[in-house]
Amino acid sequence: MRASAQRVGVLCAVLLTCLASTGCGAAAQTIDLSRLVVEPNPRIGLSFPGSQVRYYPYMAGAGVGVARIAVTWQLIEPERGRYNWRGLDERVGALLALGIRPFLTFESKSDWGTRPETSKVKNGDPTDLGLWTGFVGRVTERYDGDGRDDMPGLKGRVVHYQAANEWESPTNPSGGWIGSGAALIAYINATHDAVKAADPQAVFVLGGIASFNLDVLLVALDRADFRVQQRWSEASTTVFDRDRIKSPDIAALIDERVMPVLREARYDIADAHLYGPEERDAARLALLAELSGRPVLSAECGGPSRDYGDDYTPEGHFLAAVHRHLNVLASGGAFCLWFRLGEDDKTTWGNRFTALYTNDARPKPGVWAFRMLARLLGPDVLPHPLPAGGFELRGSGDPVRLAWGEGAADVLDWAARGSTPAWCLIDPIQGTLAPVGAGCAPGAFIVAGSDVARLLSLDP
């Protein structure tokens, strides 16, 4: 309690310093993030925007530059040798027309092409890997932009392909794998090889590991010591404590499936799905990079999560969008793909409110965070974590610092010492940033930098 009071005292002192200076915001103007017009930024992404392409401009308007869509075997090839490209062509074409790069995740779910006992997961085990890889090759060839067997009217190309989403568990309805680890590795390798044969320049991403399982790995390998949980409803929560995680069955799953896949499968990039506490992301990403020996990105991320008992708040949504994206970029990842464009009930209870828009297409605070990041994250800009919390964006221009909570006071102090303009988030629902001299709540989101006003202007 005393430490918290001291931090508030420091913050108040810094605010008084700002009021007395011209550089910390006294001469700055309010920034309205809701009015920013942005271009799609390839370092900001979204996962599963849905099949209704009339909503895709909402992504471009938020600055989204990469979008992940599913390629389901059964839908594209409902019968052996008969193809229906209409829906996938429409989605890929609509994304490219908006300047958004498609990220294709293969799902081997097929009534005719996979073993019936694996039909309950999206990664069905093909009865004939040759038939499956023939399908994968056709898809890749259709969107590689080489002018041979391309989709009619293709403008651009697809670079990222993925298979075996959330492969760790045999019961995961979002992906899963029912079968041996050896069969899973053979499936991943065959898919990888089919993509590369059709397009040697394509990037193949291993199916993502769920955040719950990443946390289990951290505890099991003694890299962390915390409770791991997922809430399914107000009254139902799955909890793994340290004793459960250290049990023989978890050790066997790690030794017999997780580690062999990470080490023996062929892929270019590993994928960490990021939900729950944002503070765990750096350790999750570092562990996956270490175990896989490859670069890491996040093809599915979101927040704020209710899995650990927190309620949704507008400010929490804004902060989660900033924190999660910068976590991935600071770890060397190419992008973080936010989970869902609009709200619906097709997700877990804990992730019910991660979407960027409400179900009636009203923008949520994460949209304003996306627009801000789309402007601040130029091609040469890299985020670096700050010791007290938050990030410094470094590029060819002057640095920009962003922080909240415990890190906010340090950024305000840095701004005051350098007579650097600074703003705080005063209205996450409307996306309003006010000069700090106008008054900020303790621990509010802060952005500071000599070039911020220009970067976030209505006409930069």
GROMACS .gro file of N, CA, C and O in nm, residues 239-286:
model
  192
  239VAL      N    1  -0.849  -2.557  -1.415
  239VAL     CA    2  -0.732  -2.503  -1.345
  239VAL      C    3  -0.624  -2.611  -1.337
  239VAL      O    4  -0.652  -2.724  -1.297
  240PHE      N    5  -0.504  -2.575  -1.377
  240PHE     CA    6  -0.387  -2.662  -1.360
  240PHE      C    7  -0.292  -2.593  -1.263
  240PHE      O    8  -0.238  -2.486  -1.293
  241ASP      N    9  -0.272  -2.655  -1.145
  241ASP     CA   10  -0.172  -2.602  -1.053
  241ASP      C   11  -0.038  -2.673  -1.080
  241ASP      O   12  -0.027  -2.758  -1.169
  242ARG      N   13   0.063  -2.638  -1.003
  242ARG     CA   14   0.196  -2.693  -1.029
  242ARG      C   15   0.199  -2.845  -1.017
  242ARG      O   16   0.263  -2.913  -1.099
  243ASP      N   17   0.129  -2.901  -0.919
  243ASP     CA   18   0.129  -3.046  -0.903
  243ASP      C   19   0.069  -3.115  -1.025
  243ASP      O   20   0.119  -3.218  -1.070
  244ARG      N   21  -0.040  -3.059  -1.078
  244ARG     CA   22  -0.104  -3.118  -1.196
  244ARG      C   23  -0.011  -3.107  -1.317
  244ARG      O   24   0.002  -3.203  -1.395
  245ILE      N   25   0.055  -2.995  -1.331
  245ILE     CA   26   0.143  -2.975  -1.446
  245ILE      C   27   0.265  -3.064  -1.439
  245ILE      O   28   0.317  -3.110  -1.542
  246LYS      N   29   0.310  -3.096  -1.317
  246LYS     CA   30   0.427  -3.182  -1.299
  246LYS      C   31   0.393  -3.330  -1.298
  246LYS      O   32   0.479  -3.414  -1.270
  247SER      N   33   0.270  -3.366  -1.333
  247SER     CA   34   0.226  -3.505  -1.330
  247SER      C   35   0.287  -3.585  -1.445
  247SER      O   36   0.328  -3.527  -1.547
  248PRO      N   37   0.293  -3.719  -1.432
  248PRO     CA   38   0.353  -3.802  -1.537
  248PRO      C   39   0.284  -3.790  -1.673
  248PRO      O   40   0.350  -3.795  -1.777
  249ASP      N   41   0.151  -3.772  -1.676
  249ASP     CA   42   0.082  -3.766  -1.805
  249ASP      C   43   0.117  -3.639  -1.881
  249ASP      O   44   0.129  -3.640  -2.004
  250ILE      N   45   0.133  -3.526  -1.809
  250ILE     CA   46   0.175  -3.403  -1.876
  250ILE      C   47   0.318  -3.417  -1.926
  250ILE      O   48   0.352  -3.376  -2.038
  251ALA      N   49   0.404  -3.477  -1.845
  251ALA     CA   50   0.544  -3.497  -1.887
  251ALA      C   51   0.551  -3.585  -2.011
  251ALA      O   52   0.629  -3.557  -2.104
  252ALA      N   53   0.466  -3.687  -2.017
  252ALA     CA   54   0.465  -3.777  -2.133
  252ALA      C   55   0.417  -3.703  -2.258
  252ALA      O   56   0.472  -3.722  -2.367
  253LEU      N   57   0.314  -3.618  -2.243
  253LEU     CA   58   0.264  -3.542  -2.358
  253LEU      C   59   0.373  -3.450  -2.413
  253LEU      O   60   0.391  -3.439  -2.535
  254ILE      N   61   0.447  -3.387  -2.324
  254ILE     CA   62   0.554  -3.297  -2.368
  254ILE      C   63   0.665  -3.376  -2.438
  254ILE      O   64   0.712  -3.338  -2.546
  255ASP      N   65   0.707  -3.488  -2.377
  255ASP     CA   66   0.819  -3.565  -2.430
  255ASP      C   67   0.785  -3.640  -2.558
  255ASP      O   68   0.870  -3.655  -2.646
  256GLU      N   69   0.661  -3.688  -2.568
  256GLU     CA   70   0.624  -3.775  -2.679
  256GLU      C   71   0.559  -3.702  -2.796
  256GLU      O   72   0.556  -3.755  -2.907
  257ARG      N   73   0.505  -3.582  -2.772
  257ARG     CA   74   0.441  -3.511  -2.882
  257ARG      C   75   0.497  -3.371  -2.902
  257ARG      O   76   0.544  -3.338  -3.010
  258VAL      N   77   0.494  -3.291  -2.797
  258VAL     CA   78   0.529  -3.150  -2.815
  258VAL      C   79   0.673  -3.133  -2.861
  258VAL      O   80   0.701  -3.067  -2.963
  259MET      N   81   0.767  -3.190  -2.787
  259MET     CA   82   0.907  -3.170  -2.822
  259MET      C   83   0.944  -3.233  -2.956
  259MET      O   84   1.014  -3.169  -3.037
  260PRO      N   85   0.899  -3.355  -2.989
  260PRO     CA   86   0.931  -3.409  -3.121
  260PRO      C   87   0.880  -3.324  -3.237
  260PRO      O   88   0.949  -3.306  -3.337
  261VAL      N   89   0.757  -3.272  -3.224
  261VAL     CA   90   0.703  -3.188  -3.332
  261VAL      C   91   0.786  -3.062  -3.348
  261VAL      O   92   0.825  -3.024  -3.460
  262LEU      N   93   0.815  -2.994  -3.238
  262LEU     CA   94   0.892  -2.870  -3.246
  262LEU      C   95   1.031  -2.893  -3.305
  262LEU      O   96   1.084  -2.808  -3.378
  263ARG      N   97   1.090  -3.008  -3.277
  263ARG     CA   98   1.228  -3.034  -3.319
  263ARG      C   99   1.239  -3.102  -3.455
  263ARG      O  100   1.337  -3.082  -3.527
  264GLU      N  101   1.141  -3.185  -3.490
  264GLU     CA  102   1.155  -3.270  -3.609
  264GLU      C  103   1.070  -3.226  -3.728
  264GLU      O  104   1.101  -3.263  -3.842
  265ALA      N  105   0.964  -3.153  -3.706
  265ALA     CA  106   0.880  -3.110  -3.816
  265ALA      C  107   0.950  -3.002  -3.899
  265ALA      O  108   1.039  -2.932  -3.851
  266ARG      N  109   0.908  -2.991  -4.025
  266ARG     CA  110   0.965  -2.890  -4.114
  266ARG      C  111   0.872  -2.769  -4.118
  266ARG      O  112   0.755  -2.780  -4.155
  267TYR      N  113   0.926  -2.654  -4.085
  267TYR     CA  114   0.851  -2.529  -4.088
  267TYR      C  115   0.948  -2.413  -4.078
  267TYR      O  116   1.064  -2.431  -4.038
  268ASP      N  117   0.902  -2.294  -4.116
  268ASP     CA  118   0.988  -2.176  -4.115
  268ASP      C  119   0.973  -2.093  -3.989
  268ASP      O  120   1.069  -2.033  -3.941
  269ILE      N  121   0.850  -2.086  -3.937
  269ILE     CA  122   0.820  -2.000  -3.823
  269ILE      C  123   0.728  -2.074  -3.727
  269ILE      O  124   0.637  -2.147  -3.771
  270ALA      N  125   0.749  -2.056  -3.598
  270ALA     CA  126   0.660  -2.112  -3.495
  270ALA      C  127   0.555  -2.007  -3.458
  270ALA      O  128   0.575  -1.887  -3.478
  271ASP      N  129   0.445  -2.056  -3.401
  271ASP     CA  130   0.329  -1.969  -3.376
  271ASP      C  131   0.283  -1.985  -3.232
  271ASP      O  132   0.250  -2.096  -3.188
  272ALA      N  133   0.281  -1.873  -3.158
  272ALA     CA  134   0.234  -1.872  -3.019
  272ALA      C  135   0.100  -1.801  -3.014
  272ALA      O  136   0.090  -1.683  -3.047
  273HIS      N  137  -0.003  -1.871  -2.970
  273HIS     CA  138  -0.133  -1.806  -2.950
  273HIS      C  139  -0.134  -1.741  -2.813
  273HIS      O  140  -0.097  -1.805  -2.713
  274LEU      N  141  -0.173  -1.615  -2.809
  274LEU     CA  142  -0.155  -1.534  -2.689
  274LEU      C  143  -0.287  -1.480  -2.637
  274LEU      O  144  -0.349  -1.392  -2.698
  275TYR      N  145  -0.329  -1.533  -2.522
  275TYR     CA  146  -0.445  -1.485  -2.448
  275TYR      C  147  -0.407  -1.481  -2.301
  275TYR      O  148  -0.296  -1.519  -2.263
  276GLY      N  149  -0.501  -1.439  -2.217
  276GLY     CA  150  -0.471  -1.432  -2.074
  276GLY      C  151  -0.378  -1.316  -2.043
  276GLY      O  152  -0.371  -1.218  -2.118
  277PRO      N  153  -0.303  -1.324  -1.933
  277PRO     CA  154  -0.221  -1.210  -1.890
  277PRO      C  155  -0.115  -1.172  -1.993
  277PRO      O  156  -0.031  -1.254  -2.031
  278GLU      N  157  -0.119  -1.047  -2.037
  278GLU     CA  158  -0.021  -0.999  -2.135
  278GLU      C  159   0.121  -1.005  -2.079
  278GLU      O  160   0.217  -1.017  -2.156
  279GLU      N  161   0.133  -0.998  -1.948
  279GLU     CA  162   0.266  -0.999  -1.885
  279GLU      C  163   0.340  -1.131  -1.908
  279GLU      O  164   0.461  -1.138  -1.890
  280ARG      N  165   0.269  -1.236  -1.948
  280ARG     CA  166   0.333  -1.365  -1.971
  280ARG      C  167   0.388  -1.379  -2.112
  280ARG      O  168   0.460  -1.475  -2.143
  281ASP      N  169   0.355  -1.287  -2.202
  281ASP     CA  170   0.387  -1.305  -2.344
  281ASP      C  171   0.536  -1.319  -2.370
  281ASP      O  172   0.578  -1.403  -2.450
  282ALA      N  173   0.616  -1.234  -2.310
  282ALA     CA  174   0.759  -1.236  -2.339
  282ALA      C  175   0.820  -1.372  -2.307
  282ALA      O  176   0.899  -1.426  -2.386
  283ALA      N  177   0.782  -1.430  -2.193
  283ALA     CA  178   0.834  -1.561  -2.156
  283ALA      C  179   0.781  -1.670  -2.249
  283ALA      O  180   0.855  -1.763  -2.286
  284ARG      N  181   0.656  -1.661  -2.288
  284ARG     CA  182   0.598  -1.758  -2.381
  284ARG      C  183   0.672  -1.757  -2.514
  284ARG      O  184   0.711  -1.861  -2.568
  285LEU      N  185   0.691  -1.637  -2.569
  285LEU     CA  186   0.755  -1.624  -2.700
  285LEU      C  187   0.901  -1.667  -2.695
  285LEU      O  188   0.950  -1.734  -2.787
  286ALA      N  189   0.969  -1.631  -2.586
  286ALA     CA  190   1.110  -1.669  -2.573
  286ALA      C  191   1.125  -1.820  -2.563
  286ALA      O  192   1.216  -1.879  -2.623
   0.00000   0.00000   0.00000
